[in-house]
PDB file of C-alpha atoms in Angstrom:
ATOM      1  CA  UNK G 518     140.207 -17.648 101.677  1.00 65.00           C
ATOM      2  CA  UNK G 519     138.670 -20.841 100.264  1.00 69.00           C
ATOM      3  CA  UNK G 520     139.077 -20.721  96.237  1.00 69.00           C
ATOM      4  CA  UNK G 521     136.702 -19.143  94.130  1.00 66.00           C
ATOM      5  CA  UNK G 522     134.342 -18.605  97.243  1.00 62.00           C
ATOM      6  CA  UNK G 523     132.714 -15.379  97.863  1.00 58.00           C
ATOM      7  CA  UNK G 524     129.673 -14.091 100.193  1.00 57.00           C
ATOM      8  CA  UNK G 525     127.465 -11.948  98.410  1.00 54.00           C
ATOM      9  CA  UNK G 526     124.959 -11.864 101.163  1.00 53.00           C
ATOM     10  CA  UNK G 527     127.620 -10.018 103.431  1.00 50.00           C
ATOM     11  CA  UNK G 528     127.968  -7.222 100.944  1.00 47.00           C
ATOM     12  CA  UNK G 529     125.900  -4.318 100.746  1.00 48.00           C
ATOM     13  CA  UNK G 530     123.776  -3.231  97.741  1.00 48.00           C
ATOM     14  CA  UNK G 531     125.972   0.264  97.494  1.00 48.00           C
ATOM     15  CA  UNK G 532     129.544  -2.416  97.201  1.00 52.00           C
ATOM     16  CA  UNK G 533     130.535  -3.664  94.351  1.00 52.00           C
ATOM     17  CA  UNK G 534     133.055  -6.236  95.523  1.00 62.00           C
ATOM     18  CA  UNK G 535     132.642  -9.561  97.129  1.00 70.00           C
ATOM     19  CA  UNK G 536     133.708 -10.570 100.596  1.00 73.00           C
ATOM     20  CA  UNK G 537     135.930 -13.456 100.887  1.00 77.00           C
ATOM     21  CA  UNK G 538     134.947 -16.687 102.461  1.00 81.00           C
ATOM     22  CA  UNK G 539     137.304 -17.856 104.945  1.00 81.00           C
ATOM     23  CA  UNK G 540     136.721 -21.942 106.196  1.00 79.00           C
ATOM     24  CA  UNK G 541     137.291 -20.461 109.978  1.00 78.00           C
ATOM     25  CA  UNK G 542     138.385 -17.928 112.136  1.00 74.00           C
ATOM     26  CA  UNK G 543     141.509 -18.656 112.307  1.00 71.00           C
ATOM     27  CA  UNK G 544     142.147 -18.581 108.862  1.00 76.00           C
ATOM     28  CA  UNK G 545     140.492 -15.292 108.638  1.00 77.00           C
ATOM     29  CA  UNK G 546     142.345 -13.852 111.582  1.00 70.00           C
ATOM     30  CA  UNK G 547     145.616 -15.053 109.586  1.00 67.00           C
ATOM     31  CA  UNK G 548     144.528 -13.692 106.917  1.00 72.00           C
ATOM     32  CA  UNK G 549     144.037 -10.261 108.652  1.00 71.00           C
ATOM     33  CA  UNK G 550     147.224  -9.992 110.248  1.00 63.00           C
ATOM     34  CA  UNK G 551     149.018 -10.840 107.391  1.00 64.00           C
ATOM     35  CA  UNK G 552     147.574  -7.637 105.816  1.00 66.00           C
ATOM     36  CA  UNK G 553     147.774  -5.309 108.658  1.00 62.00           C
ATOM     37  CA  UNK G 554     149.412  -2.145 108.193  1.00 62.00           C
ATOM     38  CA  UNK G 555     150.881   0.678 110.796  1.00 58.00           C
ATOM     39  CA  UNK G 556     150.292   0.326 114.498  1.00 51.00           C
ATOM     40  CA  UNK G 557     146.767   0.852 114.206  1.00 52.00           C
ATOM     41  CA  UNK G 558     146.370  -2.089 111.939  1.00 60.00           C
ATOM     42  CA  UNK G 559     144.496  -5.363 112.924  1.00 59.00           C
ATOM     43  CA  UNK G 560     147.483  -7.029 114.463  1.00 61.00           C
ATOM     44  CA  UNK G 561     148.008  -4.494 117.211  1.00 67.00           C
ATOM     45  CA  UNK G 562     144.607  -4.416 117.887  1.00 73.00           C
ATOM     46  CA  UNK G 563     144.302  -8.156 118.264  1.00 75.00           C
ATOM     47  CA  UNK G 564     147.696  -8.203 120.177  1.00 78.00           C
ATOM     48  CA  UNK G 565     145.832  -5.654 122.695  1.00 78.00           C
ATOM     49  CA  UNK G 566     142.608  -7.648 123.214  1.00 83.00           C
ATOM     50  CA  UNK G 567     144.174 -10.951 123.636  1.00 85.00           C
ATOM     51  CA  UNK G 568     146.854  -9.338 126.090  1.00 84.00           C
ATOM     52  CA  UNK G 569     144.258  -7.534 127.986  1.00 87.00           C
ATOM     53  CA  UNK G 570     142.304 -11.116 128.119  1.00 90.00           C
ATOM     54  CA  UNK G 571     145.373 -12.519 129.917  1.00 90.00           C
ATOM     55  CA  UNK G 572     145.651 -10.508 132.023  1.00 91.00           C
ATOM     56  CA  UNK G 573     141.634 -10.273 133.313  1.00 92.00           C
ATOM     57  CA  UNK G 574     141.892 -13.974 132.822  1.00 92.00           C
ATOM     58  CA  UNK G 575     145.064 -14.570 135.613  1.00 92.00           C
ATOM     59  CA  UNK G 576     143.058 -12.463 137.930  1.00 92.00           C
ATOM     60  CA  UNK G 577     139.806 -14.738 136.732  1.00 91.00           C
ATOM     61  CA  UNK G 578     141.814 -17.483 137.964  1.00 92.00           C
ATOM     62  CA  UNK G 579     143.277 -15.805 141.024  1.00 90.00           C
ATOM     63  CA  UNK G 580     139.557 -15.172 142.269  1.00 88.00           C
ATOM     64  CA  UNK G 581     138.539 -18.557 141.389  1.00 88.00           C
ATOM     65  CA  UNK G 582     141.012 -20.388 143.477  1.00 87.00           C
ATOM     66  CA  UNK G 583     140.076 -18.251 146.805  1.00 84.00           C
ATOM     67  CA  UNK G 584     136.441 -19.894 146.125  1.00 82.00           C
ATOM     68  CA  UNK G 585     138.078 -23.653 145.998  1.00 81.00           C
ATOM     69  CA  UNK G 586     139.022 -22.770 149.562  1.00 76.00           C
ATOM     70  CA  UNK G 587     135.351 -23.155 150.462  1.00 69.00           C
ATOM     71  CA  UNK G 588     135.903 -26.993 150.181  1.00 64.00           C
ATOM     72  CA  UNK G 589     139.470 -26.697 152.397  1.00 64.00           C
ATOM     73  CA  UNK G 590     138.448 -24.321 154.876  1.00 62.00           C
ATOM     74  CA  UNK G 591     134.825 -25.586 155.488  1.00 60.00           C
ATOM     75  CA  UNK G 592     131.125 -23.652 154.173  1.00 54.00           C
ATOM     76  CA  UNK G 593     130.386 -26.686 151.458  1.00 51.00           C
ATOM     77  CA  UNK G 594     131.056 -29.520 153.643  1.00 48.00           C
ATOM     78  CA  UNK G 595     130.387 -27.895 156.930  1.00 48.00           C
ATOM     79  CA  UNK G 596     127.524 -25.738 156.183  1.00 51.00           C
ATOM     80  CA  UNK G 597     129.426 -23.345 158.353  1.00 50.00           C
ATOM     81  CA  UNK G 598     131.043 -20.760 155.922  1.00 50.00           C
ATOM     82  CA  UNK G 599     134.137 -18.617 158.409  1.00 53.00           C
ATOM     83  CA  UNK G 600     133.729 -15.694 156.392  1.00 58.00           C
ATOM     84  CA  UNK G 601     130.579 -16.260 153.472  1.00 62.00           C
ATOM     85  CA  UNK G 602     130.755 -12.665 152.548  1.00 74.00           C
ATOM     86  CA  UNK G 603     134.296 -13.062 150.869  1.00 77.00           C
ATOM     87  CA  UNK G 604     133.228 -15.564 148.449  1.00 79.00           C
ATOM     88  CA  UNK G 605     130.371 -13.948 147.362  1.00 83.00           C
ATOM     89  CA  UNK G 606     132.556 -11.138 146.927  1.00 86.00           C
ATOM     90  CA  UNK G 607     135.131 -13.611 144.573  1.00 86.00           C
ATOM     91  CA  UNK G 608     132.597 -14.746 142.599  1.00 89.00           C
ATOM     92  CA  UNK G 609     131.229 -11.029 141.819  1.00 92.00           C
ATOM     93  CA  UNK G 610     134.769 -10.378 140.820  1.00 91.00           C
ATOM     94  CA  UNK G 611     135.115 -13.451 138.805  1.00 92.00           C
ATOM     95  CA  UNK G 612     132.154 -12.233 136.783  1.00 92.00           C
ATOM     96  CA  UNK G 613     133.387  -8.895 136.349  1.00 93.00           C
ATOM     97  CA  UNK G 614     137.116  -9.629 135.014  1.00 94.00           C
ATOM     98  CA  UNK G 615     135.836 -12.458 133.200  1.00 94.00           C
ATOM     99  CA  UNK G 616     132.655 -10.612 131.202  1.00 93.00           C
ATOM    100  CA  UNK G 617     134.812  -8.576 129.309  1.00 93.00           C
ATOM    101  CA  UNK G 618     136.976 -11.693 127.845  1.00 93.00           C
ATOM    102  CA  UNK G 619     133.914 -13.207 126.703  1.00 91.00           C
ATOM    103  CA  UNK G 620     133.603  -9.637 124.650  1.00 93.00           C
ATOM    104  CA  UNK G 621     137.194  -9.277 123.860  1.00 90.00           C
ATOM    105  CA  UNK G 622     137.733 -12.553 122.698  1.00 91.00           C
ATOM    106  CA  UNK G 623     133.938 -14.644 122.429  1.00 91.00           C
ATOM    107  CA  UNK G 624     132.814 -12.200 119.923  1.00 91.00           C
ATOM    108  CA  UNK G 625     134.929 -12.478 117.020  1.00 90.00           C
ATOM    109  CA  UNK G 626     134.283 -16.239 117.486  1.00 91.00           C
ATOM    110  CA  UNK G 627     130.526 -16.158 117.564  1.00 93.00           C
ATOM    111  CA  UNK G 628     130.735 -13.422 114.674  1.00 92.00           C
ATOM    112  CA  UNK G 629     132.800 -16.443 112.504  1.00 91.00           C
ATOM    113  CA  UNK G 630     130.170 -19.377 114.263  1.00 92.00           C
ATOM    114  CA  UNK G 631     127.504 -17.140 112.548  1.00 93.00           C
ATOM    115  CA  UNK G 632     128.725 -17.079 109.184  1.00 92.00           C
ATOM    116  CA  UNK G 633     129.571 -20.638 108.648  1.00 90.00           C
ATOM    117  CA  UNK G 634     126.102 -21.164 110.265  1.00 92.00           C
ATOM    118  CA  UNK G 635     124.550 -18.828 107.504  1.00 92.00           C
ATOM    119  CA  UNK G 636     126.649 -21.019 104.743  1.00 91.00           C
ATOM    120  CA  UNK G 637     125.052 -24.340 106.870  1.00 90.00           C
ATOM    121  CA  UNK G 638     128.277 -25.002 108.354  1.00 88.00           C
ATOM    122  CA  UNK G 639     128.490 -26.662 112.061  1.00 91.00           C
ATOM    123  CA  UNK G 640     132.155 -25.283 112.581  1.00 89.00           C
ATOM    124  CA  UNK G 641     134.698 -25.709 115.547  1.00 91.00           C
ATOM    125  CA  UNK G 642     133.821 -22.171 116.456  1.00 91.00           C
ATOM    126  CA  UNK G 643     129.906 -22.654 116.977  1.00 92.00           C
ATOM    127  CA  UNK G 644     130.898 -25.438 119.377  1.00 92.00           C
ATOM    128  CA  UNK G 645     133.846 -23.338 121.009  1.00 93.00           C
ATOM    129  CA  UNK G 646     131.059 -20.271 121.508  1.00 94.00           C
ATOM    130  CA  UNK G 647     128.575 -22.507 122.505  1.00 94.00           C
ATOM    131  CA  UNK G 648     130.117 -24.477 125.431  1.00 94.00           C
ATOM    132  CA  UNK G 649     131.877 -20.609 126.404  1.00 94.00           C
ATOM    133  CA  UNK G 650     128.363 -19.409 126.910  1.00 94.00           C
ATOM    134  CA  UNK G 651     127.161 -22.768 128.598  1.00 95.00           C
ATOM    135  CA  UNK G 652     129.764 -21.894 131.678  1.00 93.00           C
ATOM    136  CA  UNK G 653     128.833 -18.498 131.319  1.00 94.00           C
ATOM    137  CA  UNK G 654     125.455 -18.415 131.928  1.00 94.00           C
ATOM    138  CA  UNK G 655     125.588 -21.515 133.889  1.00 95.00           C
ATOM    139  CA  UNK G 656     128.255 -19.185 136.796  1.00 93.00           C
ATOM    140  CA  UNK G 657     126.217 -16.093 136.184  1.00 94.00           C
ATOM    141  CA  UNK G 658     123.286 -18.045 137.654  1.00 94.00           C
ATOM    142  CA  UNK G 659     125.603 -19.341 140.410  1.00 91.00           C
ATOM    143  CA  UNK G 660     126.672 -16.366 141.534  1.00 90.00           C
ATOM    144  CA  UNK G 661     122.832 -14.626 141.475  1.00 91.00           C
ATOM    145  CA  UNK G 662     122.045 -17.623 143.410  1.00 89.00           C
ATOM    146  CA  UNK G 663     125.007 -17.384 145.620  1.00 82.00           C
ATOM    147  CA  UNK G 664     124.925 -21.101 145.575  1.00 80.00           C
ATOM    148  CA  UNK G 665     126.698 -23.839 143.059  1.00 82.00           C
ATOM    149  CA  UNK G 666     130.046 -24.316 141.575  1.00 85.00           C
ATOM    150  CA  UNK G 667     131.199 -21.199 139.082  1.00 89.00           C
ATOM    151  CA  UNK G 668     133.500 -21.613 135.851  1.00 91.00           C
ATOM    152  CA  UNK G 669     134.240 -18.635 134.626  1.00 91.00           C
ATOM    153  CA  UNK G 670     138.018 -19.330 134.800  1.00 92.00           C
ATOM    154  CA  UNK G 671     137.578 -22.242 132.494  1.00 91.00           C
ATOM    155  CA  UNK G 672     135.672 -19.759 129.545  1.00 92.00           C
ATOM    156  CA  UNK G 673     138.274 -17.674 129.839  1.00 93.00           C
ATOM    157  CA  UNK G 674     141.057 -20.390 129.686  1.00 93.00           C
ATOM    158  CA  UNK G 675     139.858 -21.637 126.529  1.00 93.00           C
ATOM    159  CA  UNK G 676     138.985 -18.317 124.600  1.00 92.00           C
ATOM    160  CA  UNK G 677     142.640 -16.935 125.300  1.00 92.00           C
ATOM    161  CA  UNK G 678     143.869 -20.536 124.374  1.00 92.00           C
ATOM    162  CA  UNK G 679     142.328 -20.805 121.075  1.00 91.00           C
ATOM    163  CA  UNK G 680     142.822 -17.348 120.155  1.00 88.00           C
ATOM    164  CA  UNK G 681     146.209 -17.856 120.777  1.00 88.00           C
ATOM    165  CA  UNK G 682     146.427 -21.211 119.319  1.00 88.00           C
ATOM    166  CA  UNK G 683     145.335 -19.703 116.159  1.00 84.00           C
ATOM    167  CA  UNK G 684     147.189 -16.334 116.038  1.00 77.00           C
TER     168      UNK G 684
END
């Protein structure tokens, strides 16, 4: 934690102690895992969601390179799709594997963006979380749409690589 720095605005009225103020979530995530005790402790939770992230994000990335056929096989150029059905059907499973690494993974971030925003901090993670939710939202629309380029493969990417990076 950074010295002598506590949030008392994190605390409830009933607590008596102080939370620590960590400069990032890394640190914090360190600092977690150094304390975890017992196979129900923080690391082997962590371990699970980034694991689980992996693997939703390979198949993220599996999906995602059946829709770059659309530029090989014709549909974007041509404007005549051989099968238009199956991409739309890739890009609904892009969504679904990847909406639950943005949960997994995103949240924790966006929980640490908020805090540092709170102490009027811009921090790494508020621009990690916000670009994340820019190609989120922007490939949610696309696949609505059924129209546009989608990148959930690259939020994915860079959640499991910075949580990694950090643990």
């Amino acid at each position: 934690p950074v010295p002598g720095a506590t949030d008392e605005t994190s605390a409830t009225i009933s607590e008596s102690t102080q939370v620590p103020i960590y400069c990032c979530f890394g640190c914090r995530f360190a600092a977690e895992l150094g304390r975890a005790q017992g196979p129900h402790g923080f690391a082997g939770n962590a371990m699970f969601r980034l694991a689980l992230s992996v693997f939703l994000s390979l198949n993220v990335m599996i999906f995602t390179m059946l829709l770059w056929t659309q530029d090989v096989y014709g549909g974007v150029a041509t404007g005549t799709a051989s099968a238009p059905g199956m991409w739309d059907v890739a890009r609904y499973l892009c969504m679904l594997f990847s909406l639950p690494v943005l949960y997994l993974l995103g949240l924790p971030v966006a929980a640490e963006a908020w805090i540092a925003l709170r102490r009027g901090v811009l921090s790494t993670d508020l621009l990690l979380i916000v670009g994340t939710l820019a190609a989120y939202l922007y490939s949610i629309v696309s696949t609505v749409r059924g129209a546009g380029a989608v990148y959930f493969e690259v939020g994915c990417v860079v959640l499991v690589l910075v949580t990694l990076g950090r643990w």
